[in-house]
Coordinates of N, CA, C and O in Angstrom, one line a residue:
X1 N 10.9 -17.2 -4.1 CA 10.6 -15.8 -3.8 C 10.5 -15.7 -2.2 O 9.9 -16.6 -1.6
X2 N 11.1 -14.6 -1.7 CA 10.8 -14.3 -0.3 C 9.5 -14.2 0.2 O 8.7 -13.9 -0.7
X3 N 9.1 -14.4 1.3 CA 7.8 -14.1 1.7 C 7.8 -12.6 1.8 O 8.7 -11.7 2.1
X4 N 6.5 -12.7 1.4 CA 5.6 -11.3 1.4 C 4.9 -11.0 2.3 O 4.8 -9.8 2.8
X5 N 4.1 -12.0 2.8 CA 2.9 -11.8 3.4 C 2.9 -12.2 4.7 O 3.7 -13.1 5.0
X6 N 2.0 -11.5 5.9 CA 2.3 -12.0 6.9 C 1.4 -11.6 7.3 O 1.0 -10.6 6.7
X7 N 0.5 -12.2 8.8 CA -0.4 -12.4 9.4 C -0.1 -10.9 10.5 O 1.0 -10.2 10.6
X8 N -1.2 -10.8 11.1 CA -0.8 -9.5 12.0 C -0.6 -10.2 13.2 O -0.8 -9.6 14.3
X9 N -0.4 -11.3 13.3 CA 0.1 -12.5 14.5 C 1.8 -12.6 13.9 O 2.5 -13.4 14.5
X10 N 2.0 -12.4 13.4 CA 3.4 -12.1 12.7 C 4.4 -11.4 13.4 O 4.1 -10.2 13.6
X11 N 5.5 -11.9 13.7 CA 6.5 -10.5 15.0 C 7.0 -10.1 13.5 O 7.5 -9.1 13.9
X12 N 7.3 -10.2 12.4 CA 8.1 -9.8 11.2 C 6.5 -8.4 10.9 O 6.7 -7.3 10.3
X13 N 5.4 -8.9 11.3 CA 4.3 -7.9 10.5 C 4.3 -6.7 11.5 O 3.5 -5.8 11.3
X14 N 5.4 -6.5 12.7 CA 5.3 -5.3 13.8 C 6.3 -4.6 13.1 O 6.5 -3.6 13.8
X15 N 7.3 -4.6 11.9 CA 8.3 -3.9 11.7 C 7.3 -2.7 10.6 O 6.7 -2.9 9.6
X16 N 7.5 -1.5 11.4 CA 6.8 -0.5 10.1 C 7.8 -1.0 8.3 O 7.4 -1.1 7.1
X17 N 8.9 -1.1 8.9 CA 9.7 -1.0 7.4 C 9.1 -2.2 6.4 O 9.5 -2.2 5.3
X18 N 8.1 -3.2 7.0 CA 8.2 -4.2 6.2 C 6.3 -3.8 6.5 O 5.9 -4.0 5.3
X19 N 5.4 -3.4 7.1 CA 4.1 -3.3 7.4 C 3.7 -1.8 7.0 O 2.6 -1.8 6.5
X20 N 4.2 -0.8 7.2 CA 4.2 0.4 7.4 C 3.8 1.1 8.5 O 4.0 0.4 9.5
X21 N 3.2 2.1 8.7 CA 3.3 2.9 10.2 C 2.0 2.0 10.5 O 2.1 1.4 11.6
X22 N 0.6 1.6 9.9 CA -0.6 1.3 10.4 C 0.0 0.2 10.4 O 0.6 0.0 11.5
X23 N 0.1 -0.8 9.6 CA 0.2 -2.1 9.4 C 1.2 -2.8 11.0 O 0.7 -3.8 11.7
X24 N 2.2 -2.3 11.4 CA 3.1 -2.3 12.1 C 2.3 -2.0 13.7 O 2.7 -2.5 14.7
X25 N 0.9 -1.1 13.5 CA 0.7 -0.7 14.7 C -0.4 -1.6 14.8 O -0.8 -1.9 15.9
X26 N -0.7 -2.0 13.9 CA -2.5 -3.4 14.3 C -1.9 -4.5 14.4 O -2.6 -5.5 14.8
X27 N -0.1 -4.7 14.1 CA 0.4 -5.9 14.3 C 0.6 -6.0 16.0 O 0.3 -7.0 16.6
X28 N 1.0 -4.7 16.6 CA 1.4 -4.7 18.1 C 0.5 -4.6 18.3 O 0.6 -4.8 19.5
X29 N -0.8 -4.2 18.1 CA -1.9 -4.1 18.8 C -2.6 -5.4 19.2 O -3.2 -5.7 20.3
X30 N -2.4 -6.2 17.7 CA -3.0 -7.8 18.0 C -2.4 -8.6 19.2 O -3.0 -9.2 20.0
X31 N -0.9 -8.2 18.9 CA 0.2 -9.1 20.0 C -0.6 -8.6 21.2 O -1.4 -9.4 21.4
X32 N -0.6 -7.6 21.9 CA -1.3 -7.1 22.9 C -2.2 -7.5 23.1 O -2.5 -7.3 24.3
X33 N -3.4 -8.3 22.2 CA -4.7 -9.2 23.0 C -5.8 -8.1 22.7 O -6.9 -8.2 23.4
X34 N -5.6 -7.0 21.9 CA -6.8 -5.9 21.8 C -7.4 -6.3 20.4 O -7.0 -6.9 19.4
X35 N -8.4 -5.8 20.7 CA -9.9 -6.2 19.6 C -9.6 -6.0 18.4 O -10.4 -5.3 17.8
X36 N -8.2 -6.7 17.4 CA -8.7 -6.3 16.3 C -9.0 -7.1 14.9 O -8.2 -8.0 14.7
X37 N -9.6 -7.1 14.1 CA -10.3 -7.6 12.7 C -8.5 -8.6 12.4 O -7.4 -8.2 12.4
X38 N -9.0 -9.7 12.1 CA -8.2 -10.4 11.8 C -7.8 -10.3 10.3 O -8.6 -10.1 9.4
X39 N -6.3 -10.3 10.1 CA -6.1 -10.4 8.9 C -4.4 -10.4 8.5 O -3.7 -11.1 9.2
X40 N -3.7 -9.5 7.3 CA -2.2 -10.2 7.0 C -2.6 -8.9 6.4 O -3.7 -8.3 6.1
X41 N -0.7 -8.4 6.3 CA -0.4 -7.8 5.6 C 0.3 -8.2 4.1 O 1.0 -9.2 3.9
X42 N 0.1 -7.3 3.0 CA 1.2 -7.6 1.9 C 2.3 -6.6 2.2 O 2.1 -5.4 2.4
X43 N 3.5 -7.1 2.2 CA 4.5 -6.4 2.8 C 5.1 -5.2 2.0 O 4.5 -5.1 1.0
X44 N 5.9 -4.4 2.1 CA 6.6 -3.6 1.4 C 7.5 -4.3 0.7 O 7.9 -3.5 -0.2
X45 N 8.2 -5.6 0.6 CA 8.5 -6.2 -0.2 C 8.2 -6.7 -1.5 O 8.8 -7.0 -2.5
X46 N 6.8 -6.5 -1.0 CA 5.8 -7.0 -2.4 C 5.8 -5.3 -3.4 O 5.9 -5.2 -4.6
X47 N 5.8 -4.7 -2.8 CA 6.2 -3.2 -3.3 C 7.4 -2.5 -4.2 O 7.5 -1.6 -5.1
X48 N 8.2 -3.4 -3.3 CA 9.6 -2.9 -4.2 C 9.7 -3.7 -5.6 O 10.9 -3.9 -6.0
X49 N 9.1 -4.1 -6.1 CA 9.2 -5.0 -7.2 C 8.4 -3.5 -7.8 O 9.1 -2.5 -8.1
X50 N 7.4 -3.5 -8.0 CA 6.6 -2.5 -8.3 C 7.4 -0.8 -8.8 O 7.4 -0.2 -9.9
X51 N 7.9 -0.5 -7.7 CA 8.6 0.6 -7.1 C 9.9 0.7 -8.7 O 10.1 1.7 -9.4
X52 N 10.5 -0.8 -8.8 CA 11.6 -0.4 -9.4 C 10.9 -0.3 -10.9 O 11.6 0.4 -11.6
X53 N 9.9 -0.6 -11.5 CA 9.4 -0.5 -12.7 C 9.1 0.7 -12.9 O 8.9 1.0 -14.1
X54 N 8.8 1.9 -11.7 CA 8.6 3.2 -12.0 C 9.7 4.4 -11.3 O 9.6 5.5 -10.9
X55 N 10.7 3.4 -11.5 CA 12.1 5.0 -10.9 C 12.8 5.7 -11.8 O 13.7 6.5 -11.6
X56 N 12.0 5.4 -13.2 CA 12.4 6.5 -14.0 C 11.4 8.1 -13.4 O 11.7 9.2 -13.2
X57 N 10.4 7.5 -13.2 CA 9.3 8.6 -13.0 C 9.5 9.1 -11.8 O 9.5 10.3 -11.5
X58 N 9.8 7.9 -10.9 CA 9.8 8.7 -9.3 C 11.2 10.2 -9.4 O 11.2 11.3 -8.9
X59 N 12.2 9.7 -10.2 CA 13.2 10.7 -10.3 C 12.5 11.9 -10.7 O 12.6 12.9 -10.1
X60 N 11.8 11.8 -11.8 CA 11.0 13.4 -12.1 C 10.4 13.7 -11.2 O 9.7 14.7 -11.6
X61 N 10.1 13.3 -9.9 CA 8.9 13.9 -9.6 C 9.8 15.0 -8.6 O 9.2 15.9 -8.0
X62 N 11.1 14.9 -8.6 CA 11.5 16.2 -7.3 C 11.9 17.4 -8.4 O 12.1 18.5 -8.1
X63 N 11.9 17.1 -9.4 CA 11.5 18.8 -10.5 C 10.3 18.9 -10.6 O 10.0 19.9 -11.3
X64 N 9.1 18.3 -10.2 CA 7.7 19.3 -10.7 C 7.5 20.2 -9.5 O 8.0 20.0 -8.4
X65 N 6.6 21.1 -9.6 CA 6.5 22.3 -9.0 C 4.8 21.9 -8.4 O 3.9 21.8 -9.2
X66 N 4.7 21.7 -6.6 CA 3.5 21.3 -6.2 C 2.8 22.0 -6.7 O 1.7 21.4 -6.7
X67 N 2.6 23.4 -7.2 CA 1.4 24.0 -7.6 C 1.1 23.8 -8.9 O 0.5 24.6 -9.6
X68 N 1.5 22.4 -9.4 CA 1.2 22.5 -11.3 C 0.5 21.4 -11.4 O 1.1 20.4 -11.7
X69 N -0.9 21.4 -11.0 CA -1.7 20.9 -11.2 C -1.8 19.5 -12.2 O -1.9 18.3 -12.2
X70 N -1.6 20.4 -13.2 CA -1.6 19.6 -14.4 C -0.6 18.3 -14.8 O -1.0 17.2 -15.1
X71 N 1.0 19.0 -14.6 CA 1.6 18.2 -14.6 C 1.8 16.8 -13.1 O 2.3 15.7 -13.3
X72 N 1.1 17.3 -11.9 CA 1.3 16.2 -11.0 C 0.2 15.2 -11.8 O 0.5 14.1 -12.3
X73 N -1.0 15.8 -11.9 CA -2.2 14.7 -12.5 C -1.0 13.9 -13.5 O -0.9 12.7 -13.4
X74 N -0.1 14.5 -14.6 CA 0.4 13.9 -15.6 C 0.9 13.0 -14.9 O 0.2 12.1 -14.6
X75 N 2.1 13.1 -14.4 CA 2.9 11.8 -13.6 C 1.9 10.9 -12.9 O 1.9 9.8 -13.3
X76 N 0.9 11.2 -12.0 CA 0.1 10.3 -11.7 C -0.4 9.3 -12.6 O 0.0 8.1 -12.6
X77 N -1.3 9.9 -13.4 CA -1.6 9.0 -14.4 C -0.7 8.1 -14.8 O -0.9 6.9 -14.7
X78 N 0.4 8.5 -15.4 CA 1.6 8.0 -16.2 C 1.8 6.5 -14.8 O 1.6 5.4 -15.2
X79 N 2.1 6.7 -13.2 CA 2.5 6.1 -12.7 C 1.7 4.9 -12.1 O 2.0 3.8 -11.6
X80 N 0.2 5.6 -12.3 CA -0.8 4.5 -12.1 C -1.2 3.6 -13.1 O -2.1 2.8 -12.9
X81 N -0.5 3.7 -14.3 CA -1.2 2.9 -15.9 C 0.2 1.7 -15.4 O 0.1 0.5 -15.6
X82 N 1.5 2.4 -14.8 CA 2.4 1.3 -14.9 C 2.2 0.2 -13.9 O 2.4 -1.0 -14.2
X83 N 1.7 0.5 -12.6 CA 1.0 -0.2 -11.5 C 0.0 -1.0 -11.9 O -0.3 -2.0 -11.3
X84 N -0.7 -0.4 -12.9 CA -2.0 -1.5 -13.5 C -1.5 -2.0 -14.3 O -2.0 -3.1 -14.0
X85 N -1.0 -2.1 -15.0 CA -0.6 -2.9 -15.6 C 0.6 -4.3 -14.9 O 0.8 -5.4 -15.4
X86 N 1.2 -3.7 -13.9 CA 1.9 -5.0 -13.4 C 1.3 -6.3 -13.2 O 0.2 -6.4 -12.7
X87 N 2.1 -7.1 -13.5 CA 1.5 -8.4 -13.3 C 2.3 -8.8 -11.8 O 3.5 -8.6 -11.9
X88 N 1.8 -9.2 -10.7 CA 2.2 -9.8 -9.8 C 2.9 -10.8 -10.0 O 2.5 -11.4 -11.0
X89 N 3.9 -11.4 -9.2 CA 4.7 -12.9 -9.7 C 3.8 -13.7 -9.2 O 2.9 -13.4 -8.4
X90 N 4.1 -15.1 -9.7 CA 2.6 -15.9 -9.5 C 3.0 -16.5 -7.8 O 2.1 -16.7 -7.0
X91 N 4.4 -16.6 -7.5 CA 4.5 -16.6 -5.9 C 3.8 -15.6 -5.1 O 3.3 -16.1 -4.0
X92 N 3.6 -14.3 -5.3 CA 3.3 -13.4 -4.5 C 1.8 -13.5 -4.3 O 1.1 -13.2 -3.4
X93 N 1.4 -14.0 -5.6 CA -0.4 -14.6 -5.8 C -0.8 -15.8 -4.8 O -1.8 -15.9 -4.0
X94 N 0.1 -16.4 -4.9 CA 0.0 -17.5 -3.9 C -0.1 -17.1 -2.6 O -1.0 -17.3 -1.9
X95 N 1.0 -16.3 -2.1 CA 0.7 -16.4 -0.9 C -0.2 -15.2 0.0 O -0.2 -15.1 1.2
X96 N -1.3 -14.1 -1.1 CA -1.7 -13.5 -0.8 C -3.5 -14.7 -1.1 O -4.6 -14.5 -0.6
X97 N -3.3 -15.5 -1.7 CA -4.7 -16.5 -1.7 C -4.3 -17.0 -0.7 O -5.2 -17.2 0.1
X98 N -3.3 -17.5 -0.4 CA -3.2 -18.6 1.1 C -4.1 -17.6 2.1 O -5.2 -17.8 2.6
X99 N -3.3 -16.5 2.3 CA -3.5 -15.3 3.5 C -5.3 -15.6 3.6 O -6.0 -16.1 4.6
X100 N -5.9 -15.0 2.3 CA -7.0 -14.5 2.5 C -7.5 -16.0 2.8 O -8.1 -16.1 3.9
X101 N -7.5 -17.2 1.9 CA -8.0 -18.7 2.3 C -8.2 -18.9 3.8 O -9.1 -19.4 4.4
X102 N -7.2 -18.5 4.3 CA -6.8 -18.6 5.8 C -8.0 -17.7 6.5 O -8.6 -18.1 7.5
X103 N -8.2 -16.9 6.1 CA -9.5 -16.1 6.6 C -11.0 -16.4 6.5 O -12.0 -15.9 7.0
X104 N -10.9 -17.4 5.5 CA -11.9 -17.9 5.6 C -12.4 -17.0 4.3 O -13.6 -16.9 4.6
X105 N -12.2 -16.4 3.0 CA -12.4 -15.7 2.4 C -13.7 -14.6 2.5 O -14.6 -14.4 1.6
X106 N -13.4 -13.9 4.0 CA -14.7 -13.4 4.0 C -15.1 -12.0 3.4 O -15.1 -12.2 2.2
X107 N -15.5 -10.6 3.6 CA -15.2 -9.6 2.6 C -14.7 -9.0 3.8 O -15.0 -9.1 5.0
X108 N -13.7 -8.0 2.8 CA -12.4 -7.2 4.0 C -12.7 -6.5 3.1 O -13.4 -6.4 2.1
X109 N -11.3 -5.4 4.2 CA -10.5 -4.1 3.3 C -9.4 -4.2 3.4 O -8.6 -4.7 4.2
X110 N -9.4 -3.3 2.0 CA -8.1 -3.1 1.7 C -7.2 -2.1 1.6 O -7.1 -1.4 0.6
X111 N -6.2 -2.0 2.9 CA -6.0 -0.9 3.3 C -4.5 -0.2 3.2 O -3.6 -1.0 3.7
X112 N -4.1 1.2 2.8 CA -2.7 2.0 3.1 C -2.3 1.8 4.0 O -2.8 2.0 5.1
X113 N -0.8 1.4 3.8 CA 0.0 1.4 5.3 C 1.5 1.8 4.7 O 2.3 1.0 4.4
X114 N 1.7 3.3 4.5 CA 2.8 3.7 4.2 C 4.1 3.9 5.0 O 3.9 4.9 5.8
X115 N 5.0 3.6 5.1 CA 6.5 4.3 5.7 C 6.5 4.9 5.5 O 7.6 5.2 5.8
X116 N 5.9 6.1 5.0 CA 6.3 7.9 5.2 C 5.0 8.1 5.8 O 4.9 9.3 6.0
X117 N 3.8 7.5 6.2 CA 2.4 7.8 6.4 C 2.5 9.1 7.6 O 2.1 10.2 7.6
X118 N 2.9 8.4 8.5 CA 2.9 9.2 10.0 C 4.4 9.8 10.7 O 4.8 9.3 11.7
X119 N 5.1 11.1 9.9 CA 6.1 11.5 10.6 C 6.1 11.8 11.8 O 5.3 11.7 12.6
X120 N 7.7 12.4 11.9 CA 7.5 13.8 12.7 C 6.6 15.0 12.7 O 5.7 15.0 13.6
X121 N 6.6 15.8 11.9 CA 6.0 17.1 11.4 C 5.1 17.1 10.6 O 4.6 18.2 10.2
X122 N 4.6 15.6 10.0 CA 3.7 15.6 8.6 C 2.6 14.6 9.1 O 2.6 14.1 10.3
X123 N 1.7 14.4 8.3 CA 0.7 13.3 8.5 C 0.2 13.0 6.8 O 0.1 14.0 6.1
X124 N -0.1 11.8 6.2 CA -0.6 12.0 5.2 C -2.4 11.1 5.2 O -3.0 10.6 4.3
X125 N -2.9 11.2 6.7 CA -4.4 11.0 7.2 C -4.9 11.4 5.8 O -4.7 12.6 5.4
X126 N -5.7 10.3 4.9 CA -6.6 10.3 4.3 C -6.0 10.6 2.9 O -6.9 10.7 2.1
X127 N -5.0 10.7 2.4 CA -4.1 10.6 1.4 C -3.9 9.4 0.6 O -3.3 9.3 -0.5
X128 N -4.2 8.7 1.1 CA -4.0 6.8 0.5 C -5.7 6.4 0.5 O -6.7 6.8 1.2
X129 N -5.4 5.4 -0.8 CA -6.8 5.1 -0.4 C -7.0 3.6 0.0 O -6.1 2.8 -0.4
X130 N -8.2 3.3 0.8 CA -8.6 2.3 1.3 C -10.2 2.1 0.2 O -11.0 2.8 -0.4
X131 N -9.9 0.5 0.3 CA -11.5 -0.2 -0.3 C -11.9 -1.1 0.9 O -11.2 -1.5 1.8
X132 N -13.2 -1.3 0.5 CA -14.4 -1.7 1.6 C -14.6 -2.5 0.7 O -14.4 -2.4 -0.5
X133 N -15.4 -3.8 1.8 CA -16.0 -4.6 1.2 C -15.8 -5.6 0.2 O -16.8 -6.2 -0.3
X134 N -14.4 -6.0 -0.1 CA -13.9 -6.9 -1.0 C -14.2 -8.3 -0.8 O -13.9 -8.9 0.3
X135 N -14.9 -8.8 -1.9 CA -15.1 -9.8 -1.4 C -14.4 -11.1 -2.5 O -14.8 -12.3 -2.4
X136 N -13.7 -10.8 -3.3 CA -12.7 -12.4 -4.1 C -11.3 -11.8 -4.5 O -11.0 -10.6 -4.5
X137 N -10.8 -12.5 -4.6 CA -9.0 -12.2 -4.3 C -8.8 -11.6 -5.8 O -7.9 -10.9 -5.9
X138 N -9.5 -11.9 -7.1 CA -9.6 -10.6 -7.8 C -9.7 -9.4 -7.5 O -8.8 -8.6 -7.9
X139 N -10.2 -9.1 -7.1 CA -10.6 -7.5 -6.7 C -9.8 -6.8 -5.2 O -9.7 -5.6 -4.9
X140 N -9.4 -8.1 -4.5 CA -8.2 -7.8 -3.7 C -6.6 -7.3 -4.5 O -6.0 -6.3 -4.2
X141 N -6.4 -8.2 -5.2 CA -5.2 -7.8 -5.8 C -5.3 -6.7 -7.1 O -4.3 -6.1 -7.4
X142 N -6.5 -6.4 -7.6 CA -6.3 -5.3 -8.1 C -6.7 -3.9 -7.2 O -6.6 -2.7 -7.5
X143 N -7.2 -4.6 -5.9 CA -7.2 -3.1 -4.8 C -5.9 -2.8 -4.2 O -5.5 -1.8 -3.7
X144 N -5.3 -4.2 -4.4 CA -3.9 -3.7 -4.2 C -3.0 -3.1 -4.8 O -2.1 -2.5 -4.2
X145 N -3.3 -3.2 -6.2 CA -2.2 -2.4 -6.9 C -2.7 -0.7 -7.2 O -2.2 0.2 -7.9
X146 N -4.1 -0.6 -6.4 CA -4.8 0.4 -6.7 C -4.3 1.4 -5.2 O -4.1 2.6 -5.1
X147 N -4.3 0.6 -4.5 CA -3.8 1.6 -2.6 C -2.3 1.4 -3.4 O -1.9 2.3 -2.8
X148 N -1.0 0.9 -4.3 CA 0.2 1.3 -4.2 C 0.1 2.3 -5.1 O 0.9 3.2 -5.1
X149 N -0.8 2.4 -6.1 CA -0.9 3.5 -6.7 C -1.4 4.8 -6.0 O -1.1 5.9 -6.5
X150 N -1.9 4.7 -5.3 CA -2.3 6.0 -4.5 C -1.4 6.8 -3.4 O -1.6 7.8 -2.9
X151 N 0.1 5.7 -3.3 CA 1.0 6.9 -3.0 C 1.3 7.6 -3.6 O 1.8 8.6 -3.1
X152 N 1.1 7.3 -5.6 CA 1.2 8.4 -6.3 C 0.0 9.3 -6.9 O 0.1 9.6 -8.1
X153 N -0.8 9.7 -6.2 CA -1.8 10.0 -6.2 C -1.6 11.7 -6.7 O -0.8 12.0 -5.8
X154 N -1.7 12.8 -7.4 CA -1.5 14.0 -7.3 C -1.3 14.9 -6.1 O -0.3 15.7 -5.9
X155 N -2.7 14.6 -5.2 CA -2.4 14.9 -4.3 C -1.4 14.8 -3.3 O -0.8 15.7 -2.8
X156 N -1.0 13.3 -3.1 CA 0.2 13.0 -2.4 C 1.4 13.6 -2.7 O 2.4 13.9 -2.1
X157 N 1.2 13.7 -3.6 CA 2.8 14.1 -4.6 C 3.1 15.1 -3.9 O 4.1 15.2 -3.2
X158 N 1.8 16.2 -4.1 CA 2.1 17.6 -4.0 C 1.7 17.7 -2.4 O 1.1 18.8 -2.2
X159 N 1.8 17.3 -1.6 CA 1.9 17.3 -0.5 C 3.1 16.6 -0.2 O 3.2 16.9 1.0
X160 N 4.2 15.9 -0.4 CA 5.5 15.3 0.0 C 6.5 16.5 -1.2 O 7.6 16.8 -0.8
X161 N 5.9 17.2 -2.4 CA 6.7 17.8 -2.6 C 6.9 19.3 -1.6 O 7.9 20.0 -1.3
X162 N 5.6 19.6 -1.1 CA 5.5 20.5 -0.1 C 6.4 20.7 1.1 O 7.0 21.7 1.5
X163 N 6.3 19.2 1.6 CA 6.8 19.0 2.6 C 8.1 18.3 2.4 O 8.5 18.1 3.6
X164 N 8.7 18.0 1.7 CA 9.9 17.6 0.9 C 10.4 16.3 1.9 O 11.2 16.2 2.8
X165 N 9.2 15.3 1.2 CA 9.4 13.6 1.6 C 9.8 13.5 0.4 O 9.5 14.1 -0.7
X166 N 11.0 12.3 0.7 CA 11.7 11.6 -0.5 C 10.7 10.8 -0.9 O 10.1 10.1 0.0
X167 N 10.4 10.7 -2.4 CA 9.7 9.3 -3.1 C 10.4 8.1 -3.1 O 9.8 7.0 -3.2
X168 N 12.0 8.3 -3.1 CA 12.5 7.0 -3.3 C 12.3 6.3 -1.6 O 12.1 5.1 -1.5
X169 N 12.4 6.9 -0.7 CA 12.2 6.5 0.5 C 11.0 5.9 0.7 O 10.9 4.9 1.4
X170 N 10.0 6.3 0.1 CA 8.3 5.7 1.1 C 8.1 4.2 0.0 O 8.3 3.9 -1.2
X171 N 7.7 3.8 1.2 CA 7.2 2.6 0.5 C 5.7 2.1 0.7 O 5.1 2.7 1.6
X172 N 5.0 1.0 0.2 CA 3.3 1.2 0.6 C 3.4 -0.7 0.9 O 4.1 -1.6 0.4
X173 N 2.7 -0.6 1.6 CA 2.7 -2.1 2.2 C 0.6 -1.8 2.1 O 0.0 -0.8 2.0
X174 N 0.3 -3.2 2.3 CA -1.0 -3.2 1.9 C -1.5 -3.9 3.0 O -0.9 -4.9 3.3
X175 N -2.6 -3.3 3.9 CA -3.6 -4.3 4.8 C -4.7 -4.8 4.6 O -5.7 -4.2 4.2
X176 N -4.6 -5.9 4.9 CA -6.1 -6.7 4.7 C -6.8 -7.3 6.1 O -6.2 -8.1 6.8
X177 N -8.3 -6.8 6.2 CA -8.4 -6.9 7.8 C -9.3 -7.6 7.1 O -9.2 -7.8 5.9
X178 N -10.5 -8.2 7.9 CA -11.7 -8.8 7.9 C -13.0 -7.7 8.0 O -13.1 -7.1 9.1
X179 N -14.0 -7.4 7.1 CA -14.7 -6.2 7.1 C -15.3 -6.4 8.5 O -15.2 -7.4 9.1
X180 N -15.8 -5.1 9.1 CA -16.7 -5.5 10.4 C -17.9 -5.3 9.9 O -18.3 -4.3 9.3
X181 N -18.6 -6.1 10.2 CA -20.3 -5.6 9.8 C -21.1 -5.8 10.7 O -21.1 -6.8 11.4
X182 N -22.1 -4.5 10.8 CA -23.2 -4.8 12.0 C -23.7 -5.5 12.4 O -23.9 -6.3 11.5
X183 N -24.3 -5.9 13.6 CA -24.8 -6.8 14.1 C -26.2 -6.8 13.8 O -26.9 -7.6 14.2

């Protein structure tokens, strides 16, 4: 399997297409020598595996109508039961335990880093969700498949159907920093 994962010391972890818009900017930020929480991305690579088990659904989603409440919750749901239920390949396990091993497994977050996050004209600030405080690579990898599910979030939906972002285009790449905790 290709690699997935990549350190934000990584010149491959500055490409938004493979980090997403955050992931891509804490990667050039590191390179630059500025203060930040050590950690790796899971790539958008690791995504598109994901991605293709729900393109029957992502096709429905440019007929629902952002004001139908009900039916966005439906596809959500429908697209988060298929996300939980994926099994990761046991390479991609691997090299998301190396990553965090490498950190010393201390408790992080686990954070959205979408290619559609930060347009032109749009922003989707606070649309994805982030977890705190993770502290064993269980609960990492199911926070992961929990932030790719939250680009299908209802809300998201109906905010990219608003704004008419392609679903087949965005992809969600996953960050893992090192928590900061007070002194």
């Amino acid at each position: 399997m290709p690699k997935v994962v990549f350190t934000l010391k990584s010149p491959s972890a500055q490409s938004a297409s493979l980090s997403g818009a955050k992931g891509a900017t804490l990667a050039k930020m590191t390179k630059a020598g500025l203060p930040i929480p050590s950690g790796f991305v899971i790539s958008t690579k690791a995504f598109q595996a994901i991605s293709r088990k729900i393109s029957a659904q992502l096709k429905g989603l440019k007929d629902l109508d952002a004001s139908d409440l009900k039916a966005l919750q439906k596809i959500s749901d429908n697209i988060r039961q298929i996300i939980e239920a994926y099994e990761l390949p046991k390479d991609t396990i691997a090299q998301i335990k190396r990553a965090y091993n490498a950190l010393g497994k201390p408790a992080i977050s686990v954070r959205s880093s979408s290619t559609t996050e930060d347009l032109r004209n749009t922003s989707f600030a606070g649309q994805y969700d982030t977890f705190l405080n993770v502290s064993n690579i269980d609960d990492l990898i199911q926070n992961t498949k929990n932030v790719w599910a939250s680009l299908y979030s209802p809300h998201a939906i109906g905010y990219s159907l608003i704004n008419k972002i392609s679903y087949t285009k965005a992809k969600m790449a996953v960050v893992i920093q090192q928590q900061l905790t007070p002194n």
